Short mmCIF file of C-alpha atoms in Angstrom, two decimals:
data_model
loop_
_atom_site.label_atom_id
_atom_site.label_comp_id
_atom_site.label_asym_id
_atom_site.label_seq_id
_atom_site.Cartn_x
_atom_site.Cartn_y
_atom_site.Cartn_z
CA MET A 1 175.75 -21.62 74.01
CA GLU A 2 179.62 -23.45 75.31
CA ARG A 3 181.13 -20.64 73.63
CA LEU A 4 180.19 -17.92 75.99
CA ALA A 5 179.92 -20.29 79.33
CA GLY A 6 183.18 -21.47 78.27
CA ARG A 7 184.29 -17.39 77.30
CA LEU A 8 182.85 -17.12 80.74
CA ALA A 9 184.79 -20.17 82.06
CA ASP A 10 187.83 -18.38 80.70
CA GLY A 11 187.27 -14.87 82.10
CA LEU A 12 186.86 -16.29 85.21
CA VAL A 13 190.53 -17.93 85.28
CA GLN A 14 191.50 -15.26 84.02
CA LYS A 15 190.78 -13.12 87.19
CA GLY A 16 191.96 -15.80 89.47
CA ILE A 17 188.70 -16.54 91.30
CA VAL A 18 188.62 -20.15 89.57
CA ILE A 19 192.39 -22.77 89.23
CA GLN A 20 192.40 -23.77 85.99
CA THR A 21 192.30 -27.63 86.77
CA ASP A 22 188.03 -26.30 88.03
CA ARG A 23 187.65 -24.32 84.50
CA ASP A 24 185.82 -27.23 82.96
CA PHE A 25 182.97 -28.08 85.53
CA TYR A 26 182.48 -24.16 85.94
CA ARG A 27 181.70 -24.20 81.78
CA PHE A 28 179.33 -26.70 82.14
CA ALA A 29 177.25 -25.22 85.68
CA ILE A 30 177.77 -21.69 83.42
CA GLU A 31 176.15 -23.44 80.60
CA SER A 32 174.19 -25.29 82.14
CA LEU A 33 172.27 -22.00 83.84
CA LEU A 34 172.66 -20.34 80.42
CA ILE A 35 170.76 -22.46 79.09
CA TYR A 36 167.74 -22.91 81.95
CA ALA A 37 167.86 -18.63 82.05
CA LEU A 38 167.25 -19.03 78.54
CA ASN A 39 164.37 -21.68 78.37
CA LEU A 40 162.74 -20.09 81.42
CA GLY A 41 163.46 -16.85 79.86
CA THR A 42 161.05 -17.82 76.48
CA LEU A 43 158.69 -19.50 78.32
CA PHE A 44 157.52 -16.40 80.37
CA LEU A 45 157.72 -14.25 77.84
CA ALA A 46 155.44 -16.46 75.73
CA ALA A 47 152.90 -16.61 78.62
CA ILE A 48 153.25 -12.55 78.98
CA LEU A 49 152.44 -12.43 75.76
CA SER A 50 149.54 -14.76 75.37
CA GLY A 51 148.17 -13.54 79.08
CA LYS A 52 149.08 -16.84 80.60
CA VAL A 53 151.74 -15.44 82.45
CA PRO A 54 149.07 -17.59 86.46
CA GLU A 55 148.82 -20.26 84.27
CA CYS A 56 152.27 -20.84 83.17
CA ILE A 57 153.28 -20.56 86.39
CA PHE A 58 150.83 -22.93 87.86
CA PHE A 59 152.36 -25.88 85.33
CA LEU A 60 155.28 -25.15 86.04
CA THR A 61 154.63 -26.02 89.76
CA VAL A 62 152.82 -29.12 89.11
CA PHE A 63 155.23 -30.10 86.71
CA TYR A 64 159.07 -29.67 87.70
CA PRO A 65 158.70 -31.76 90.35
CA LEU A 66 157.04 -35.24 89.30
CA ARG A 67 159.81 -34.70 85.92
CA THR A 68 162.31 -34.21 88.03
CA SER A 69 161.63 -37.77 90.19
CA CYS A 70 160.00 -39.67 87.42
CA GLY A 71 163.00 -38.70 85.17
CA GLY A 72 162.60 -39.79 81.42
CA ILE A 73 164.07 -38.67 77.44
CA HIS A 74 165.85 -35.89 77.15
CA MET A 75 166.44 -34.48 74.20
CA LYS A 76 170.15 -34.69 72.43
CA THR A 77 171.09 -30.87 72.60
CA TRP A 78 170.17 -28.06 74.82
CA TYR A 79 168.42 -25.83 71.43
CA SER A 80 165.81 -29.41 70.48
CA CYS A 81 164.75 -29.27 74.64
CA TYR A 82 164.67 -25.46 74.47
CA VAL A 83 162.07 -25.45 70.89
CA VAL A 84 160.41 -28.69 71.70
CA SER A 85 160.05 -27.70 75.57
CA SER A 86 159.00 -24.43 74.09
CA VAL A 87 156.03 -25.35 71.92
CA LEU A 88 155.09 -27.99 74.12
CA LEU A 89 154.03 -25.83 77.33
CA GLU A 90 153.06 -22.99 74.86
CA SER A 91 150.70 -25.47 73.46
CA ILE A 92 149.51 -26.58 76.46
CA LEU A 93 148.62 -23.25 77.83
CA LEU A 94 146.86 -21.94 75.34
CA LEU A 95 145.12 -25.52 74.74
CA SER A 96 144.00 -25.42 79.00
CA GLY A 97 141.73 -22.86 77.86
CA ILE A 98 139.46 -24.27 75.02
CA VAL A 99 140.15 -28.27 75.96
CA HIS A 100 137.89 -29.22 78.49
CA ILE A 101 139.04 -33.07 80.67
CA SER A 102 135.62 -34.76 81.24
CA TYR A 103 135.24 -36.59 84.42
CA LEU A 104 135.97 -39.90 82.49
CA LEU A 105 138.76 -39.05 80.62
CA LEU A 106 139.82 -37.30 83.95
CA LEU A 107 139.73 -41.10 85.49
CA CYS A 108 140.82 -42.93 82.92
CA GLY A 109 144.28 -40.99 82.48
CA PHE A 110 144.79 -40.36 85.43
CA THR A 111 144.44 -44.38 86.36
CA ALA A 112 146.97 -44.67 83.04
CA CYS A 113 149.65 -42.26 83.88
CA SER A 114 149.42 -43.53 87.98
CA VAL A 115 149.74 -46.78 87.20
CA CYS A 116 153.02 -45.95 84.45
CA ILE A 117 154.49 -43.65 87.06
CA TRP A 118 153.82 -46.21 89.99
CA THR A 119 155.77 -48.82 88.31
CA MET A 120 158.42 -47.73 86.15
CA ALA A 121 159.29 -44.15 87.85
CA PRO A 122 162.33 -43.42 87.88
CA CYS A 123 163.79 -43.53 84.07
CA GLU A 124 167.27 -43.95 84.56
CA ASN A 125 169.19 -41.77 81.98
CA PRO A 126 172.20 -43.44 80.90
CA ARG A 127 174.46 -39.64 81.13
CA HIS A 128 173.75 -39.58 84.95
CA SER A 129 173.30 -43.18 86.96
CA CYS A 130 172.11 -43.06 90.78
CA ASN A 131 172.70 -45.62 93.51
CA ARG A 132 169.54 -47.42 94.99
CA ALA A 133 169.27 -44.82 97.93
CA GLU A 134 168.22 -42.63 95.18
CA LYS A 135 165.97 -44.74 92.93
CA MET A 136 163.99 -44.85 96.00
CA ARG A 137 163.89 -41.19 96.78
CA ALA A 138 162.80 -40.11 93.18
CA LYS A 139 160.06 -43.36 93.02
CA SER A 140 158.66 -41.86 96.64
CA LYS A 141 159.20 -38.65 95.72
CA ALA A 142 157.69 -39.17 91.92
CA ARG A 143 154.41 -41.37 93.68
CA LEU A 144 153.61 -38.82 96.30
CA CYS A 145 153.86 -36.21 93.58
CA SER A 146 151.61 -38.08 91.22
CA ILE A 147 149.15 -38.42 93.82
CA LEU A 148 149.25 -34.49 94.92
CA LEU A 149 148.55 -33.84 91.62
CA CYS A 150 145.68 -36.12 91.21
CA ILE A 151 143.77 -35.06 93.91
CA MET A 152 144.52 -31.46 93.67
CA THR A 153 143.36 -31.41 89.80
CA ALA A 154 140.07 -33.79 90.63
CA VAL A 155 139.06 -31.12 93.05
CA LEU A 156 139.72 -28.27 90.63
CA LYS A 157 137.67 -30.21 88.27
CA LEU A 158 134.73 -30.61 91.44
CA LEU A 159 135.45 -26.62 91.67
CA HIS A 160 134.80 -25.99 87.88
CA MET A 161 138.36 -24.35 87.38
CA GLU A 162 138.15 -26.60 84.54
CA GLN A 163 141.42 -24.74 82.82
CA TRP A 164 143.44 -25.07 85.63
CA ALA A 165 142.64 -29.38 85.99
CA THR A 166 143.45 -29.11 82.17
CA LEU A 167 146.84 -27.37 83.57
CA GLY A 168 146.94 -30.21 85.94
CA PHE A 169 145.86 -33.70 83.70
CA CYS A 170 148.36 -32.46 81.09
CA ALA A 171 151.48 -32.14 83.95
CA ASP A 172 150.47 -35.59 84.64
CA GLY A 173 150.24 -36.91 80.98
CA LEU A 174 153.47 -35.32 79.93
CA CYS A 175 155.43 -36.86 82.73
CA ALA A 176 154.02 -40.08 82.28
CA ILE A 177 154.61 -40.23 78.95
CA LEU A 178 157.91 -38.83 78.63
CA LEU A 179 158.66 -41.50 81.78
CA LEU A 180 157.44 -44.27 78.64
CA ALA A 181 159.68 -43.08 75.65
CA GLY A 182 162.63 -42.65 78.45
CA HIS A 183 162.53 -46.25 79.16
CA ILE A 184 161.80 -47.06 75.54
CA GLU A 185 165.32 -45.07 74.48
CA ASN A 186 166.75 -46.79 77.00
CA ARG A 187 165.54 -50.38 75.71
CA LYS A 188 166.65 -49.53 71.96
CA ASN A 189 170.22 -48.52 73.25
CA THR A 190 170.65 -51.35 75.47
CA LYS A 191 169.58 -53.64 72.49
CA ASN A 192 172.08 -51.68 69.96
CA LYS A 193 175.24 -52.37 72.70
#
């Protein structure tokens, strides 16, 4: 992916669209876009093959805002992120039609996830630090997204829309797990320095 992005950035430089000093910036941007396109393309292809396109759209719609505001652990390479996210999403989509969450588990799970999100978000990535104002905005957004997701999932459960309630629960739970794992990884990295 890096080589392809490099070739495309070199092409932009050769055509005079980009100056040489900006080449690396454009290479990184192109690589990021290619990775996102490949990841989303694979996720939607898997959703199409499993007949779960609306569920995939719903999950990504509720998961993405919470994930971007919470932060958390990230894979070391783009392809490990690609494989893990593809397997996780497809597993969640397939299980959402089979697994139904009881009211007690929903209450306990959302309580645990909310405590995790309210106390730990956002988790800083060592490669991208945030200033205090950015952290406060992310914390507020994470809290708001978490509250809205809990309410929406409870309403879906009350309406007996089990599959959709399970997807909402999984989105909140996955964000909380990734957030907790990110904090654990940051502590390990701090101790190893």
